[in-house]
Tab-separated table of C-alpha atoms and ligand atoms in Angstrom:
chain	number	residue	atom	x	y	z
A	280	MET	CA	0.000	0.000	0.000
A	281	SER	CA	1.059	3.540	-0.607
A	282	ASN	CA	2.269	5.848	2.142
A	283	ALA	CA	-0.782	8.009	1.492
A	284	MET	CA	-2.940	5.073	2.603
A	285	LYS	CA	-0.945	4.580	5.800
A	286	SER	CA	-1.276	8.190	6.857
A	287	VAL	CA	-5.047	8.328	6.472
A	288	LYS	CA	-6.743	10.197	9.307
A	289	LEU	CA	-10.285	9.316	10.203
A	290	THR	CA	-12.703	12.002	11.279
A	291	ALA	CA	-16.272	10.648	11.349
A	292	ALA	CA	-15.102	7.199	12.478
A	293	ALA	CA	-12.384	8.261	14.921
A	294	SER	CA	-14.521	8.021	18.059
A	295	TYR	CA	-15.612	4.442	17.249
A	296	LEU	CA	-12.115	2.954	17.117
A	297	ILE	CA	-11.229	0.720	20.039
A	298	GLU	CA	-8.617	-1.846	20.977
A	299	GLN	CA	-9.375	-5.541	20.902
A	300	LYS	CA	-8.447	-6.751	24.377
A	301	TYR	CA	-7.736	-10.257	23.237
A	302	ASP	CA	-6.534	-11.611	26.579
A	303	GLU	CA	-9.803	-10.621	28.221
A	304	TYR	CA	-11.999	-13.039	26.250
A	305	ARG	CA	-13.410	-15.750	28.510
A	306	PRO	CA	-13.127	-19.483	27.678
A	307	GLU	CA	-16.916	-19.531	27.140
A	308	GLU	CA	-16.569	-16.853	24.440
A	309	HIS	CA	-13.915	-18.871	22.609
A	310	ALA	CA	-16.192	-21.916	22.979
A	311	VAL	CA	-19.120	-20.083	21.332
A	312	TRP	CA	-16.857	-19.120	18.410
A	313	ALA	CA	-15.746	-22.762	18.101
A	314	GLU	CA	-19.330	-23.961	18.063
A	315	LEU	CA	-20.354	-21.414	15.425
A	316	VAL	CA	-17.436	-22.413	13.182
A	317	TRP	CA	-18.220	-26.109	13.706
A	318	ARG	CA	-21.881	-25.503	12.724
A	319	ARG	CA	-21.038	-23.501	9.604
A	320	ARG	CA	-17.983	-25.342	8.235
A	321	PRO	CA	-19.835	-28.178	6.419
A	322	HIS	CA	-21.929	-25.688	4.403
A	323	ILE	CA	-18.931	-23.458	3.823
A	324	GLU	CA	-16.731	-26.256	2.528
A	325	SER	CA	-19.362	-27.294	-0.010
A	326	PHE	CA	-21.027	-24.040	-0.948
A	327	ALA	CA	-18.753	-21.070	-0.303
A	328	CYS	CA	-17.015	-19.738	-3.401
A	329	ARG	CA	-13.361	-20.511	-4.106
A	330	GLU	CA	-12.260	-16.946	-3.349
A	331	TYR	CA	-13.845	-17.031	0.120
A	332	LEU	CA	-12.190	-20.365	0.950
A	333	GLU	CA	-8.807	-19.079	-0.222
A	334	GLY	CA	-9.253	-15.934	1.873
A	335	TYR	CA	-10.173	-18.036	4.896
A	336	GLU	CA	-6.794	-19.783	4.679
A	337	ILE	CA	-4.904	-16.584	3.944
A	338	ILE	CA	-6.187	-14.741	7.015
A	339	GLY	CA	-5.533	-17.787	9.193
A	340	LEU	CA	-8.868	-18.183	10.998
A	341	LYS	CA	-8.763	-20.713	13.823
A	342	ALA	CA	-11.591	-23.152	14.457
A	343	ASP	CA	-11.273	-23.091	18.241
A	344	LYS	CA	-10.190	-19.550	19.145
A	345	LEU	CA	-11.687	-16.132	18.573
A	346	PRO	CA	-9.773	-14.250	15.901
A	347	ASN	CA	-7.052	-11.831	16.883
A	348	LEU	CA	-7.701	-8.853	14.599
A	349	ALA	CA	-4.119	-7.566	14.629
A	350	ALA	CA	-2.857	-10.985	13.493
A	351	ILE	CA	-5.492	-11.122	10.749
A	352	SER	CA	-4.644	-7.637	9.514
A	353	ALA	CA	-0.945	-8.536	9.461
A	354	ARG	CA	-1.750	-11.313	6.975
A	355	LEU	CA	-4.294	-9.333	4.987
A	356	LYS	CA	-2.615	-5.975	4.603
A	357	PRO	CA	0.344	-7.064	2.445
A	358	ARG	CA	-2.093	-8.651	-0.019
A	359	THR	CA	-4.804	-6.050	-0.499
A	360	GLY	CA	-4.102	-3.183	1.886
A	361	TRP	CA	-7.123	-4.031	4.051
A	362	ASN	CA	-7.296	-4.131	7.848
A	363	ALA	CA	-9.866	-5.669	10.157
A	364	THR	CA	-10.129	-2.650	12.439
A	365	PRO	CA	-11.743	-3.028	15.869
A	366	VAL	CA	-14.751	-0.769	16.494
A	367	SER	CA	-17.157	-0.365	19.388
A	368	GLY	CA	-20.291	-1.503	17.551
A	369	PHE	CA	-22.694	-0.194	14.948
A	370	LEU	CA	-21.363	2.779	12.968
A	371	PRO	CA	-23.346	5.621	11.395
A	372	SER	CA	-23.085	5.544	7.630
A	373	ASP	CA	-20.613	8.428	7.223
A	374	ALA	CA	-18.162	6.716	9.590
A	375	PHE	CA	-18.731	3.361	7.906
A	376	PHE	CA	-18.045	4.709	4.400
A	377	GLU	CA	-15.035	6.648	5.608
A	378	MET	CA	-13.497	3.447	6.956
A	379	LEU	CA	-14.225	1.426	3.813
A	380	ALA	CA	-12.649	4.158	1.721
A	381	ALA	CA	-9.514	3.810	3.880
A	382	ARG	CA	-9.526	-0.004	3.523
A	383	MET	CA	-10.331	-0.406	7.198
A	384	PHE	CA	-13.164	-2.838	7.796
A	385	PRO	CA	-15.131	-1.836	10.914
A	386	THR	CA	-14.972	-5.047	12.924
A	387	THR	CA	-16.928	-5.724	16.083
A	388	THR	CA	-14.926	-7.406	18.833
A	389	LYS	CA	-17.921	-8.667	20.825
A	390	PRO	CA	-18.919	-12.300	20.452
A	391	ARG	CA	-22.600	-13.209	20.407
A	392	SER	CA	-23.967	-15.173	23.329
A	393	ARG	CA	-24.743	-18.873	23.271
A	394	ASP	CA	-28.493	-18.232	23.131
A	395	SER	CA	-28.197	-16.335	19.834
A	396	LEU	CA	-26.072	-18.801	17.884
A	397	GLU	CA	-28.311	-18.607	14.820
A	398	TYR	CA	-29.033	-14.899	14.733
A	399	THR	CA	-28.190	-11.680	16.480
A	400	PRO	CA	-29.420	-8.261	15.364
A	401	GLU	CA	-26.330	-6.667	16.926
A	402	PRO	CA	-23.041	-6.575	15.036
A	403	ASP	CA	-20.760	-9.338	16.318
A	404	ILE	CA	-17.314	-10.733	15.667
A	405	PHE	CA	-18.572	-13.935	14.054
A	406	HIS	CA	-20.571	-12.202	11.315
A	407	ASP	CA	-17.881	-9.574	10.807
A	408	VAL	CA	-14.821	-11.827	10.680
A	409	PHE	CA	-16.080	-15.245	9.575
A	410	GLY	CA	-18.652	-13.665	7.249
A	411	HIS	CA	-16.821	-10.683	5.779
A	412	VAL	CA	-13.067	-10.653	6.220
A	413	PRO	CA	-11.963	-13.661	4.088
A	414	MET	CA	-13.267	-11.886	0.968
A	415	HIS	CA	-11.024	-8.896	1.707
A	416	ALA	CA	-8.034	-11.031	0.690
A	417	HIS	CA	-9.326	-11.089	-2.900
A	418	ARG	CA	-7.878	-8.192	-4.869
A	419	VAL	CA	-10.845	-7.392	-7.106
A	420	PHE	CA	-13.391	-7.683	-4.295
A	421	ALA	CA	-11.112	-5.613	-2.048
A	422	ASP	CA	-10.863	-2.853	-4.662
A	423	PHE	CA	-14.622	-2.937	-5.265
A	424	LEU	CA	-15.327	-2.509	-1.551
A	425	GLN	CA	-12.893	0.377	-1.172
A	426	HIS	CA	-14.354	2.092	-4.204
A	427	TYR	CA	-17.864	1.600	-2.835
A	428	GLY	CA	-16.879	3.362	0.413
A	429	ASN	CA	-15.091	6.117	-1.442
A	430	VAL	CA	-18.087	6.920	-3.654
A	431	CYS	CA	-20.665	6.704	-0.853
A	432	ALA	CA	-18.571	8.878	1.476
A	433	LYS	CA	-19.099	11.792	-0.928
A	434	ILE	CA	-22.867	11.427	-1.282
A	435	GLN	CA	-25.317	13.348	0.888
A	436	ASP	CA	-28.563	12.522	-0.906
A	437	LYS	CA	-30.476	9.914	1.143
A	438	GLU	CA	-32.283	8.358	-1.811
A	439	THR	CA	-29.047	7.839	-3.747
A	440	LEU	CA	-27.445	6.287	-0.678
A	441	GLU	CA	-30.404	3.984	-0.213
A	442	ARG	CA	-30.112	2.747	-3.789
A	443	LEU	CA	-26.389	2.184	-3.434
A	444	GLY	CA	-27.105	0.428	-0.134
A	445	ARG	CA	-28.994	-2.158	-2.163
A	446	LEU	CA	-25.856	-2.837	-4.188
A	447	PHE	CA	-23.967	-3.463	-0.937
A	448	TRP	CA	-26.765	-5.625	0.422
A	449	TYR	CA	-27.129	-7.892	-2.609
A	450	THR	CA	-23.370	-8.333	-3.036
A	451	VAL	CA	-21.264	-7.878	0.112
A	452	GLU	CA	-24.002	-9.098	2.471
A	453	PHE	CA	-26.046	-11.552	0.399
A	454	GLY	CA	-24.151	-12.131	-2.822
A	455	LEU	CA	-23.976	-15.370	-4.813
A	456	ILE	CA	-21.600	-16.265	-7.641
A	457	ARG	CA	-21.716	-18.807	-10.452
A	458	GLU	CA	-18.885	-21.308	-10.371
A	459	GLY	CA	-19.195	-23.628	-13.340
A	460	ALA	CA	-22.656	-25.184	-13.190
A	461	GLN	CA	-22.979	-24.408	-9.490
A	462	THR	CA	-24.057	-21.342	-7.578
A	463	LYS	CA	-21.790	-20.564	-4.626
A	464	MET	CA	-21.985	-17.976	-1.884
A	465	TYR	CA	-19.763	-15.090	-0.927
A	466	GLY	CA	-22.110	-12.717	0.944
A	467	SER	CA	-21.381	-12.473	4.668
A	468	GLY	CA	-25.045	-12.768	5.657
A	469	ILE	CA	-25.303	-16.150	3.936
A	470	ILE	CA	-21.859	-17.370	4.946
A	471	SER	CA	-22.554	-16.645	8.623
A	472	SER	CA	-26.195	-17.811	8.752
A	473	GLN	CA	-27.387	-21.395	8.836
A	474	GLY	CA	-30.971	-20.313	8.060
A	475	GLU	CA	-30.213	-18.152	5.013
A	476	CYS	CA	-27.864	-20.743	3.593
A	477	SER	CA	-30.273	-23.664	4.095
A	478	ASN	CA	-33.108	-21.676	2.548
A	479	ILE	CA	-31.070	-21.137	-0.631
A	480	LEU	CA	-29.926	-24.760	-0.788
A	481	GLU	CA	-33.492	-25.985	-0.304
A	482	GLY	CA	-34.718	-23.844	-3.204
A	483	GLY	CA	-36.604	-21.323	-1.067
A	484	CYS	CA	-34.934	-18.422	-2.820
A	485	GLU	CA	-35.065	-17.422	-6.469
A	486	VAL	CA	-31.585	-16.696	-7.815
A	487	ARG	CA	-31.414	-14.294	-10.767
A	488	ASP	CA	-28.413	-13.227	-12.799
A	489	PHE	CA	-26.962	-10.029	-11.342
A	490	SER	CA	-28.105	-6.868	-13.052
A	491	LEU	CA	-27.124	-3.462	-11.696
A	492	ASP	CA	-30.484	-1.951	-12.656
A	493	GLU	CA	-32.485	-4.669	-10.985
A	494	VAL	CA	-30.379	-4.626	-7.831
A	495	LEU	CA	-30.658	-0.844	-7.498
A	496	ASN	CA	-34.426	-1.183	-7.811
A	497	THR	CA	-34.906	-4.074	-5.382
A	498	PRO	CA	-35.662	-2.848	-1.855
A	499	VAL	CA	-33.934	-4.511	1.044
A	500	LYS	CA	-35.783	-6.486	3.706
A	501	VAL	CA	-33.604	-6.589	6.759
A	502	ASP	CA	-35.562	-8.869	9.055
A	503	SER	CA	-36.911	-11.704	6.937
A	504	ILE	CA	-35.324	-14.578	5.065
A	505	HIS	CA	-34.568	-13.839	1.394
A	506	HIS	CA	-36.736	-15.046	-1.469
A	507	LEU	CA	-34.778	-13.269	-4.207
A	508	LEU	CA	-31.022	-12.950	-4.538
A	509	PHE	CA	-28.584	-12.274	-7.372
A	510	ALA	CA	-25.639	-14.277	-8.715
A	511	ILE	CA	-22.648	-12.651	-10.376
A	512	GLU	CA	-20.439	-14.319	-12.993
A	513	SER	CA	-17.195	-13.006	-11.538
A	514	PHE	CA	-15.972	-10.344	-9.132
A	515	ASP	CA	-15.009	-8.197	-12.110
A	516	GLN	CA	-18.738	-7.815	-12.679
A	517	ILE	CA	-19.366	-6.003	-9.378
A	518	TYR	CA	-16.149	-4.032	-9.722
A	519	GLU	CA	-17.421	-2.736	-13.059
A	520	ALA	CA	-20.975	-2.304	-11.764
A	521	MET	CA	-19.689	0.010	-9.046
A	522	HIS	CA	-17.882	2.129	-11.620
A	523	GLU	CA	-21.085	2.283	-13.660
A	524	ALA	CA	-23.061	3.257	-10.541
A	525	GLU	CA	-20.538	5.998	-9.805
A	526	LYS	CA	-20.871	7.344	-13.354
A	527	ARG	CA	-24.640	7.520	-12.969
A	528	VAL	CA	-24.423	9.296	-9.618
A	529	LEU	CA	-21.996	11.851	-11.070
A	530	ALA	CA	-24.169	12.298	-14.150
A	531	SER	CA	-27.292	13.137	-12.165
A	532	PRO	CA	-26.459	15.092	-9.008
A	533	PRO	CA	-29.524	15.398	-6.741
A	534	THR	CA	-31.633	18.500	-7.067
A	535	ARG	CA	-31.996	20.247	-3.741
B	626	FE2	FE1	-22.376	-7.588	7.360
């Protein structure tokens, strides 16, 4: 990464940065991580895309211990310039975009509790690290995500941001990819959720070919299982789609 990247100063996100106090995790918290990984690995091995599985090895996730974010970033940064940066919890959108633009992925350090193994509405380290971070080792995906943050950080118009939020949702969070004759997953919300993944495998979700127009026009439902998702052909496709989206935003600035 360039020196310019290293010297980036956060403003909106600065107050959300914390330290991960790794030695303070309790054995029970490591045990919950281990159980979550054990539950998800069979699906992941069969149905996660190649790039996710490669990233998983590259960042060195352990099956029995919560991830140490500094160690993960040390493996990730030389490849794509990304960090898994510890934050205190949910970030407002300006802080979130600012961090993505700086290749810093806002990463929650809190583990979920044993009684919310399947789902937690709060951000947690399992969704953030197991779900998101392996993909940040893939150069094209990593560049797409940084570009997404960079473009969104400059937008004030709520409607435009909502439409671009759909692009994030149907790719980074719930994206699928064709791999030969199969459809594989790369979106963190599918990777980290037994329910979402099973629903797709059992045919409960229609999978359409990715189209930027259709994605931008498909509202997001945050609290119900998905019945429509989109599959890309390659990560180049979303990289290019983001550039196209940027062109459209620049071509039609909001009237205020
Ligand atoms: Fe997420």
